[in-house]
mmCIF file of C-alpha atoms and ligand atoms in Angstrom:
data_model
loop_
_atom_site.group_PDB
_atom_site.id
_atom_site.type_symbol
_atom_site.label_atom_id
_atom_site.label_comp_id
_atom_site.label_asym_id
_atom_site.label_seq_id
_atom_site.Cartn_x
_atom_site.Cartn_y
_atom_site.Cartn_z
ATOM 1 C CA MET A 267 58.317 98.508 108.054
ATOM 2 C CA LEU A 268 54.853 99.995 107.463
ATOM 3 C CA SER A 269 54.830 102.826 104.938
ATOM 4 C CA LEU A 270 52.538 105.833 105.366
ATOM 5 C CA ARG A 271 50.466 104.399 102.548
ATOM 6 C CA ASP A 272 50.094 101.074 104.364
ATOM 7 C CA ALA A 273 49.232 102.814 107.589
ATOM 8 C CA THR A 274 46.578 105.105 106.188
ATOM 9 C CA LEU A 275 44.849 102.992 103.554
ATOM 10 C CA PRO A 276 42.687 100.197 104.938
ATOM 11 C CA ASP A 277 43.194 96.786 103.400
ATOM 12 C CA ARG A 278 40.753 96.153 100.503
ATOM 13 C CA HIS A 279 39.550 92.946 102.099
ATOM 14 C CA TRP A 280 38.883 94.794 105.348
ATOM 15 C CA ILE A 281 36.838 97.337 103.372
ATOM 16 C CA ASP A 282 34.926 94.414 101.860
ATOM 17 C CA PHE A 283 34.265 93.039 105.319
ATOM 18 C CA VAL A 284 32.746 96.352 106.374
ATOM 19 C CA LEU A 285 30.795 96.826 103.138
ATOM 20 C CA ARG A 286 29.272 93.377 103.454
ATOM 21 C CA HIS A 287 27.479 94.549 106.591
ATOM 22 C CA VAL A 288 26.087 97.560 104.733
ATOM 23 C CA ASP A 289 25.011 95.646 101.622
ATOM 24 C CA PRO A 290 26.182 92.102 100.728
ATOM 25 C CA ALA A 291 26.275 93.156 97.050
ATOM 26 C CA LEU A 292 29.014 95.750 97.707
ATOM 27 C CA SER A 293 32.651 94.774 97.249
ATOM 28 C CA VAL A 294 35.857 96.464 96.161
ATOM 29 C CA THR A 295 37.623 93.198 95.435
ATOM 30 C CA ARG A 296 34.916 91.251 93.594
ATOM 31 C CA THR A 297 32.189 91.837 91.020
ATOM 32 C CA LEU A 298 28.935 90.724 92.602
ATOM 33 C CA ALA A 299 25.594 90.555 90.848
ATOM 34 C CA ARG A 300 22.052 90.037 92.017
ATOM 35 C CA ILE A 301 19.640 87.823 90.130
ATOM 36 C CA ALA A 302 17.106 90.378 88.882
ATOM 37 C CA ALA A 303 14.847 88.029 86.904
ATOM 38 C CA ILE A 304 14.546 84.399 85.854
ATOM 39 C CA ARG A 305 12.916 83.333 82.573
ATOM 40 C CA VAL A 306 12.059 79.820 81.448
ATOM 41 C CA GLU A 307 13.249 79.260 77.856
ATOM 42 C CA THR A 308 12.706 75.500 77.449
ATOM 43 C CA SER A 309 12.133 72.535 79.745
ATOM 44 C CA ASP A 310 15.827 72.543 80.696
ATOM 45 C CA ILE A 311 17.089 76.035 79.860
ATOM 46 C CA LYS A 312 16.477 79.115 82.000
ATOM 47 C CA THR A 313 17.739 82.644 81.484
ATOM 48 C CA PHE A 314 19.063 84.483 84.536
ATOM 49 C CA VAL A 315 19.192 88.274 84.363
ATOM 50 C CA LEU A 316 22.096 89.400 86.558
ATOM 51 C CA ARG A 317 22.550 92.969 87.753
ATOM 52 C CA PRO A 318 26.233 93.647 88.551
ATOM 53 C CA SER A 319 26.657 95.989 91.509
ATOM 54 C CA LYS A 320 29.457 97.858 89.700
ATOM 55 C CA GLY A 321 27.438 98.562 86.543
ATOM 56 C CA ALA A 322 27.757 97.019 83.097
ATOM 57 C CA LEU A 323 30.480 94.412 82.714
ATOM 58 C CA ALA A 324 32.806 94.907 79.727
ATOM 59 C CA PHE A 325 32.880 91.891 77.436
ATOM 60 C CA ALA A 326 32.746 91.054 73.740
ATOM 61 C CA ALA A 327 29.824 89.165 72.192
ATOM 62 C CA GLY A 328 30.728 85.461 72.210
ATOM 63 C CA GLN A 329 33.053 85.593 75.208
ATOM 64 C CA SER A 330 32.163 83.733 78.358
ATOM 65 C CA VAL A 331 31.896 85.105 81.874
ATOM 66 C CA PRO A 332 32.792 82.936 84.892
ATOM 67 C CA VAL A 333 29.892 82.744 87.332
ATOM 68 C CA ARG A 334 30.833 81.731 90.879
ATOM 69 C CA VAL A 335 28.489 80.503 93.556
ATOM 70 C CA THR A 336 29.378 79.407 97.061
ATOM 71 C CA LEU A 337 27.533 76.305 98.187
ATOM 72 C CA GLY A 338 28.230 74.647 101.493
ATOM 73 C CA GLY A 339 31.368 76.763 101.868
ATOM 74 C CA VAL A 340 32.812 75.607 98.541
ATOM 75 C CA VAL A 341 33.197 78.008 95.623
ATOM 76 C CA TYR A 342 32.067 76.596 92.284
ATOM 77 C CA GLU A 343 32.696 78.383 89.000
ATOM 78 C CA ARG A 344 31.243 77.813 85.541
ATOM 79 C CA PRO A 345 31.635 79.900 82.375
ATOM 80 C CA TYR A 346 28.504 81.114 80.586
ATOM 81 C CA SER A 347 28.180 83.177 77.414
ATOM 82 C CA PRO A 348 26.028 86.255 78.006
ATOM 83 C CA ILE A 349 23.131 86.606 75.579
ATOM 84 C CA SER A 350 22.655 90.250 76.563
ATOM 85 C CA GLU A 351 24.421 92.852 74.490
ATOM 86 C CA PRO A 352 27.766 94.307 75.585
ATOM 87 C CA GLY A 353 27.165 97.643 77.290
ATOM 88 C CA GLU A 354 23.775 96.704 78.733
ATOM 89 C CA ARG A 355 23.518 97.220 82.469
ATOM 90 C CA ASP A 356 22.138 93.742 83.097
ATOM 91 C CA LEU A 357 23.957 90.598 82.068
ATOM 92 C CA SER A 358 21.765 87.705 80.919
ATOM 93 C CA ILE A 359 22.993 84.129 80.858
ATOM 94 C CA SER A 360 21.051 81.113 79.672
ATOM 95 C CA VAL A 361 21.832 77.960 81.594
ATOM 96 C CA LYS A 362 21.033 74.405 80.619
ATOM 97 C CA HIS A 363 20.243 72.134 83.534
ATOM 98 C CA HIS A 364 22.699 69.251 83.676
ATOM 99 C CA PRO A 365 21.262 66.733 86.147
ATOM 100 C CA GLY A 366 23.980 66.201 88.745
ATOM 101 C CA GLY A 367 25.717 69.432 87.767
ATOM 102 C CA VAL A 368 26.317 71.412 90.946
ATOM 103 C CA VAL A 369 26.009 74.937 89.575
ATOM 104 C CA SER A 370 23.288 74.374 86.966
ATOM 105 C CA SER A 371 21.219 72.401 89.506
ATOM 106 C CA TRP A 372 21.505 75.195 92.063
ATOM 107 C CA LEU A 373 20.547 77.802 89.471
ATOM 108 C CA HIS A 374 17.575 75.787 88.200
ATOM 109 C CA GLU A 375 16.269 74.400 91.474
ATOM 110 C CA ARG A 376 17.278 76.797 94.252
ATOM 111 C CA ALA A 377 18.285 80.211 92.941
ATOM 112 C CA ALA A 378 15.749 83.002 93.358
ATOM 113 C CA VAL A 379 15.444 86.643 92.415
ATOM 114 C CA GLY A 380 17.622 88.641 94.806
ATOM 115 C CA ASP A 381 20.277 85.951 95.275
ATOM 116 C CA LEU A 382 23.894 86.996 94.790
ATOM 117 C CA VAL A 383 26.491 85.446 92.493
ATOM 118 C CA GLU A 384 30.035 86.523 91.740
ATOM 119 C CA LEU A 385 31.257 87.296 88.228
ATOM 120 C CA GLY A 386 34.815 86.759 86.994
ATOM 121 C CA GLU A 387 36.754 88.269 84.134
ATOM 122 C CA PRO A 388 35.217 87.685 80.669
ATOM 123 C CA ALA A 389 37.449 85.556 78.463
ATOM 124 C CA GLY A 390 37.506 83.653 75.208
ATOM 125 C CA ASP A 391 38.210 84.253 71.547
ATOM 126 C CA PHE A 392 34.907 83.063 70.056
ATOM 127 C CA VAL A 393 34.367 86.585 68.762
ATOM 128 C CA LEU A 394 34.048 88.229 65.396
ATOM 129 C CA PRO A 395 37.225 89.881 64.096
ATOM 130 C CA PRO A 396 36.966 93.686 63.794
ATOM 131 C CA SER A 397 36.447 93.479 60.043
ATOM 132 C CA PHE A 398 34.466 90.328 59.471
ATOM 133 C CA PRO A 399 33.603 88.788 56.105
ATOM 134 C CA ALA A 400 30.349 89.456 54.298
ATOM 135 C CA ARG A 401 29.163 85.846 54.436
ATOM 136 C CA LEU A 402 28.845 83.939 57.703
ATOM 137 C CA LEU A 403 27.601 80.538 58.774
ATOM 138 C CA PHE A 404 26.648 79.793 62.384
ATOM 139 C CA VAL A 405 26.310 76.246 63.708
ATOM 140 C CA ALA A 406 24.836 75.668 67.172
ATOM 141 C CA GLY A 407 23.918 72.575 69.125
ATOM 142 C CA GLY A 408 22.065 72.475 72.443
ATOM 143 C CA SER A 409 23.205 75.160 74.880
ATOM 144 C CA GLY A 410 25.886 76.226 72.384
ATOM 145 C CA ILE A 411 23.169 78.499 71.009
ATOM 146 C CA SER A 412 23.990 81.099 73.705
ATOM 147 C CA ALA A 413 27.431 81.998 72.330
ATOM 148 C CA VAL A 414 26.226 81.697 68.727
ATOM 149 C CA TYR A 415 23.146 83.853 69.388
ATOM 150 C CA ALA A 416 25.373 86.541 70.926
ATOM 151 C CA VAL A 417 27.793 86.584 67.976
ATOM 152 C CA LEU A 418 24.983 86.430 65.408
ATOM 153 C CA ARG A 419 23.175 89.411 66.932
ATOM 154 C CA HIS A 420 26.450 91.331 67.102
ATOM 155 C CA ALA A 421 27.046 90.664 63.387
ATOM 156 C CA LEU A 422 23.513 91.804 62.501
ATOM 157 C CA ARG A 423 23.875 94.923 64.618
ATOM 158 C CA GLU A 424 27.104 95.847 62.869
ATOM 159 C CA ARG A 425 25.828 95.066 59.363
ATOM 160 C CA HIS A 426 22.075 94.915 58.886
ATOM 161 C CA GLU A 427 22.343 93.351 55.424
ATOM 162 C CA ILE A 428 24.908 90.694 56.259
ATOM 163 C CA ASP A 429 24.480 87.339 54.523
ATOM 164 C CA ALA A 430 24.259 84.874 57.410
ATOM 165 C CA THR A 431 22.830 81.399 57.905
ATOM 166 C CA LEU A 432 22.192 79.638 61.213
ATOM 167 C CA LEU A 433 21.992 75.858 61.551
ATOM 168 C CA TYR A 434 20.654 75.132 65.044
ATOM 169 C CA TYR A 435 20.419 71.512 66.200
ATOM 170 C CA ALA A 436 18.327 70.281 69.132
ATOM 171 C CA ARG A 437 16.619 67.067 70.055
ATOM 172 C CA ARG A 438 12.953 68.127 69.873
ATOM 173 C CA PRO A 439 11.166 71.243 68.568
ATOM 174 C CA ALA A 440 10.423 72.256 72.169
ATOM 175 C CA ASP A 441 14.157 72.278 72.927
ATOM 176 C CA PHE A 442 14.973 75.259 70.699
ATOM 177 C CA ALA A 443 15.730 78.252 72.923
ATOM 178 C CA PHE A 444 15.084 81.737 71.491
ATOM 179 C CA ALA A 445 13.135 80.258 68.539
ATOM 180 C CA ASP A 446 10.704 83.197 68.397
ATOM 181 C CA ALA A 447 13.518 85.746 68.701
ATOM 182 C CA LEU A 448 15.497 84.010 65.944
ATOM 183 C CA HIS A 449 12.531 84.027 63.578
ATOM 184 C CA ALA A 450 11.936 87.690 64.418
ATOM 185 C CA LEU A 451 15.549 88.425 63.451
ATOM 186 C CA GLU A 452 15.024 86.518 60.219
ATOM 187 C CA ARG A 453 12.013 88.714 59.376
ATOM 188 C CA ARG A 454 13.988 91.890 60.079
ATOM 189 C CA HIS A 455 17.156 90.907 58.207
ATOM 190 C CA PRO A 456 16.536 89.898 54.588
ATOM 191 C CA ALA A 457 19.811 87.976 54.133
ATOM 192 C CA LEU A 458 19.493 85.903 57.329
ATOM 193 C CA ARG A 459 18.379 82.271 57.099
ATOM 194 C CA VAL A 460 17.521 80.304 60.245
ATOM 195 C CA HIS A 461 17.205 76.511 60.126
ATOM 196 C CA LEU A 462 15.943 74.806 63.289
ATOM 197 C CA LEU A 463 16.964 71.178 62.865
ATOM 198 C CA ALA A 464 15.135 68.844 65.267
ATOM 199 C CA GLN A 465 16.701 65.417 65.568
ATOM 200 C CA GLN A 466 13.629 63.749 67.078
ATOM 201 C CA PRO A 467 10.528 65.699 66.000
ATOM 202 C CA ASP A 468 7.454 64.697 67.960
ATOM 203 C CA ASP A 469 4.935 65.773 65.313
ATOM 204 C CA GLY A 470 5.469 62.901 62.885
ATOM 205 C CA THR A 471 7.846 64.783 60.583
ATOM 206 C CA PRO A 472 11.166 63.102 59.730
ATOM 207 C CA SER A 473 14.358 63.905 61.621
ATOM 208 C CA ALA A 474 16.262 66.868 60.199
ATOM 209 C CA GLY A 475 19.412 64.749 60.446
ATOM 210 C CA ARG A 476 22.835 65.497 61.836
ATOM 211 C CA LEU A 477 25.362 67.845 60.301
ATOM 212 C CA SER A 478 26.783 66.156 57.194
ATOM 213 C CA PRO A 479 28.329 67.180 53.860
ATOM 214 C CA ALA A 480 25.034 66.345 52.089
ATOM 215 C CA GLN A 481 23.002 68.444 54.520
ATOM 216 C CA LEU A 482 25.429 71.355 54.220
ATOM 217 C CA ASP A 483 25.326 71.168 50.412
ATOM 218 C CA ALA A 484 21.523 71.207 50.517
ATOM 219 C CA LEU A 485 21.024 74.013 53.032
ATOM 220 C CA VAL A 486 24.109 76.178 52.494
ATOM 221 C CA PRO A 487 25.622 75.386 49.083
ATOM 222 C CA ASP A 488 28.368 78.002 49.513
ATOM 223 C CA HIS A 489 29.254 76.931 53.074
ATOM 224 C CA LEU A 490 32.949 76.451 52.260
ATOM 225 C CA GLN A 491 33.204 80.097 51.229
ATOM 226 C CA ARG A 492 31.749 81.312 54.541
ATOM 227 C CA GLU A 493 33.450 82.094 57.845
ATOM 228 C CA VAL A 494 31.971 79.604 60.287
ATOM 229 C CA PHE A 495 31.256 79.995 64.019
ATOM 230 C CA ALA A 496 30.250 76.744 65.693
ATOM 231 C CA CYS A 497 29.439 76.023 69.325
ATOM 232 C CA GLY A 498 27.918 72.891 70.762
ATOM 233 C CA PRO A 499 28.625 69.369 71.922
ATOM 234 C CA ALA A 500 31.822 67.608 70.850
ATOM 235 C CA PRO A 501 30.244 65.240 68.241
ATOM 236 C CA LEU A 502 28.754 68.210 66.361
ATOM 237 C CA LEU A 503 32.015 70.156 66.470
ATOM 238 C CA ASP A 504 34.057 67.101 65.508
ATOM 239 C CA ALA A 505 31.809 66.523 62.481
ATOM 240 C CA ALA A 506 32.252 70.163 61.479
ATOM 241 C CA SER A 507 36.032 70.011 61.965
ATOM 242 C CA ALA A 508 36.294 66.823 59.891
ATOM 243 C CA HIS A 509 34.293 68.341 57.031
ATOM 244 C CA TRP A 510 36.077 71.695 56.872
ATOM 245 C CA SER A 511 39.506 70.043 57.313
ATOM 246 C CA ALA A 512 38.834 67.546 54.508
ATOM 247 C CA ALA A 513 37.892 70.483 52.278
ATOM 248 C CA GLY A 514 41.122 72.297 53.173
ATOM 249 C CA CYS A 515 39.177 75.111 54.879
ATOM 250 C CA ALA A 516 39.870 74.379 58.553
ATOM 251 C CA ALA A 517 41.028 77.964 59.139
ATOM 252 C CA ARG A 518 37.499 79.221 58.370
ATOM 253 C CA LEU A 519 35.989 77.233 61.230
ATOM 254 C CA HIS A 520 35.920 78.895 64.669
ATOM 255 C CA ARG A 521 34.692 76.468 67.304
ATOM 256 C CA GLU A 522 33.801 76.673 70.961
ATOM 257 C CA SER A 523 32.781 73.836 73.228
ATOM 258 C CA PHE A 524 31.031 74.164 76.552
ATOM 259 C CA ALA A 525 30.798 70.471 77.275
ATOM 260 C CA PRO A 526 32.744 69.660 80.431
ATOM 261 C CA LEU A 527 35.761 67.539 79.701
ATOM 262 C CA PRO A 528 35.806 64.073 81.201
ATOM 263 C CA ASP A 529 37.334 64.017 84.643
ATOM 264 C CA ALA A 530 39.972 61.685 85.900
ATOM 265 C CA ARG A 531 37.535 58.858 86.582
ATOM 266 C CA ASP A 532 36.087 58.777 83.066
ATOM 267 C CA ASP A 533 39.068 57.504 81.169
ATOM 268 C CA ALA A 534 41.311 56.147 83.857
ATOM 269 C CA ALA A 535 41.683 52.914 81.916
ATOM 270 C CA ALA A 536 42.926 54.659 78.787
ATOM 271 C CA ARG A 537 45.579 56.878 80.331
ATOM 272 C CA THR A 538 49.297 56.338 80.278
ATOM 273 C CA VAL A 539 51.276 56.857 83.488
ATOM 274 C CA VAL A 540 54.201 59.200 82.863
ATOM 275 C CA PRO A 541 56.562 61.103 85.177
ATOM 276 C CA VAL A 542 55.555 64.736 85.636
ATOM 277 C CA THR A 543 58.032 67.073 87.316
ATOM 278 C CA PHE A 544 56.905 70.266 89.058
ATOM 279 C CA ARG A 545 60.171 72.218 88.958
ATOM 280 C CA ARG A 546 59.341 74.994 91.444
ATOM 281 C CA SER A 547 57.766 72.564 93.891
ATOM 282 C CA ALA A 548 60.736 70.182 93.515
ATOM 283 C CA ARG A 549 58.371 67.227 93.027
ATOM 284 C CA THR A 550 58.197 64.427 90.478
ATOM 285 C CA VAL A 551 55.154 62.168 90.447
ATOM 286 C CA ASP A 552 53.895 59.314 88.316
ATOM 287 C CA GLY A 553 51.187 61.194 86.461
ATOM 288 C CA GLY A 554 47.899 59.348 86.438
ATOM 289 C CA GLY A 555 46.153 61.945 84.226
ATOM 290 C CA PRO A 556 44.198 62.530 82.292
ATOM 291 C CA THR A 557 45.256 66.179 82.435
ATOM 292 C CA LEU A 558 48.240 68.004 83.872
ATOM 293 C CA LEU A 559 45.798 69.783 86.197
ATOM 294 C CA ALA A 560 44.443 66.481 87.514
ATOM 295 C CA ILE A 561 48.010 65.241 88.029
ATOM 296 C CA ALA A 562 49.027 68.444 89.835
ATOM 297 C CA GLU A 563 45.992 68.332 92.116
ATOM 298 C CA ALA A 564 46.477 64.628 92.832
ATOM 299 C CA ALA A 565 50.019 65.569 93.890
ATOM 300 C CA GLY A 566 48.593 68.079 96.364
ATOM 301 C CA LEU A 567 49.372 71.199 94.329
ATOM 302 C CA ARG A 568 46.698 73.865 93.905
ATOM 303 C CA PRO A 569 47.373 75.834 90.699
ATOM 304 C CA ALA A 570 44.945 78.678 89.988
ATOM 305 C CA THR A 571 41.945 77.512 87.985
ATOM 306 C CA GLY A 572 38.727 78.938 86.647
ATOM 307 C CA CYS A 573 36.550 77.161 84.100
ATOM 308 C CA ARG A 574 38.526 73.888 84.118
ATOM 309 C CA MET A 575 37.550 73.335 80.501
ATOM 310 C CA GLY A 576 40.092 75.315 78.471
ATOM 311 C CA ILE A 577 38.276 78.611 78.125
ATOM 312 C CA CYS A 578 39.440 81.135 80.724
ATOM 313 C CA ARG A 579 43.228 80.458 80.555
ATOM 314 C CA THR A 580 43.550 80.955 84.324
ATOM 315 C CA CYS A 581 45.515 77.713 84.618
ATOM 316 C CA THR A 582 48.058 78.595 81.897
ATOM 317 C CA CYS A 583 51.552 77.523 82.922
ATOM 318 C CA THR A 584 54.973 77.218 81.284
ATOM 319 C CA LYS A 585 55.840 73.725 80.116
ATOM 320 C CA ILE A 586 59.630 73.580 80.420
ATOM 321 C CA ALA A 587 59.910 70.322 78.495
ATOM 322 C CA GLY A 588 57.808 67.412 77.349
ATOM 323 C CA ARG A 589 55.150 66.416 74.880
ATOM 324 C CA VAL A 590 51.461 67.145 75.561
ATOM 325 C CA ARG A 591 48.208 66.992 73.632
ATOM 326 C CA ASP A 592 45.518 69.658 73.852
ATOM 327 C CA ARG A 593 42.327 67.669 74.531
ATOM 328 C CA VAL A 594 40.156 70.395 72.993
ATOM 329 C CA THR A 595 42.006 71.049 69.734
ATOM 330 C CA GLY A 596 43.938 67.799 69.454
ATOM 331 C CA ALA A 597 47.154 69.773 68.809
ATOM 332 C CA VAL A 598 50.351 68.125 70.007
ATOM 333 C CA ASP A 599 52.985 70.404 71.549
ATOM 334 C CA ASP A 600 56.549 69.257 72.160
ATOM 335 C CA ALA A 601 58.211 72.684 72.120
ATOM 336 C CA PRO A 602 60.275 73.646 75.174
ATOM 337 C CA MET A 603 59.143 76.616 77.275
ATOM 338 C CA SER A 604 55.669 76.753 75.722
ATOM 339 C CA ARG A 605 52.560 78.000 77.532
ATOM 340 C CA VAL A 606 49.948 75.302 78.117
ATOM 341 C CA ARG A 607 46.536 75.203 79.756
ATOM 342 C CA LEU A 608 46.868 72.614 82.484
ATOM 343 C CA CYS A 609 43.182 71.699 82.534
ATOM 344 C CA VAL A 610 43.098 70.502 78.925
ATOM 345 C CA SER A 611 46.690 69.302 78.425
ATOM 346 C CA GLU A 612 47.278 65.589 78.458
ATOM 347 C CA PRO A 613 50.877 64.346 78.875
ATOM 348 C CA LEU A 614 52.123 62.058 76.103
ATOM 349 C CA GLY A 615 55.478 61.426 77.815
ATOM 350 C CA PRO A 616 57.596 62.804 80.663
ATOM 351 C CA VAL A 617 56.754 66.472 81.282
ATOM 352 C CA THR A 618 58.429 69.212 83.315
ATOM 353 C CA LEU A 619 56.345 72.181 84.401
ATOM 354 C CA ASP A 620 57.260 75.529 85.932
ATOM 355 C CA LEU A 621 54.938 74.921 88.848
HETATM 356 S S1 FES B 714 41.001 76.641 84.191
HETATM 357 FE FE1 FES B 714 40.166 77.827 82.551
HETATM 358 S S2 FES B 714 41.501 77.310 80.920
HETATM 359 FE FE2 FES B 714 42.147 75.993 82.492
#
């Protein structure tokens, strides 16, 4: 039976339908944002200044914000770390163009000032703790500089004199985004050191080399005493993890990866086929991985997803039983009734999910 409340309050989606005819940027169910400006940072990185219709979006420096675009009737979502400061009205994201990437290609090749995108809920724990240590080390590779730049600026805003070092790796000198801004920060903050480490300099100088114990000892002799925030491609993060783990300091290393995980086609040959049971759906399938999400979708199920790379936690589900490996952290989980992220969990044996 309809209650008075149901009868008198229009459905929120109906309100959206009406609002859309007044202004496509208005919505009571979604956070929409117009592209207010586009800046070229490097040959393959552009910054998009987004103006949310509902005012400033609440997020913490280092978190990522899902950006959704609808192309050909299909909604695509990718997480990006804002480089603008929390509380600012406009939200700025810097996007690296991945040839073949649907969202980054649209943003780089088609998007124009005035276009609308949708923003999701900010998420992620690549953030400074409320009382952070006096000495910090930041490690960034490629587009991982966005999250690192946001956290670094937050640290400097909170403590002007903080002792911080940035190691920023890119292929060529022209590939360093925000280079001028980083050097300006270095001039303003006496205890900040910025090292731009080009792997393939085009001016005849030798390569700065990849992250290694010898390089760390040379550039940051006290690196093992620092709290470390690293974001970049998997080889850089794996090298960092190996070094800090071998030194018994793994807990000091906070890492974030934005590289898309391989999809089902990439490592089909390496996967093991295991039975996966979806308890609520009363289905058991031979899981052909590589992730529980891929197995669920291949079985015709449509669990909620967002980033599909282990960041937003939208796909988190209860694992009733079974042994899985987290493809981001490498952690193996065989505890019953544990919460797992489907998009990055790889079954190592029979698994039962509450799905
Ligand atoms: S979809 Fe975002 S963590 Fe799985």
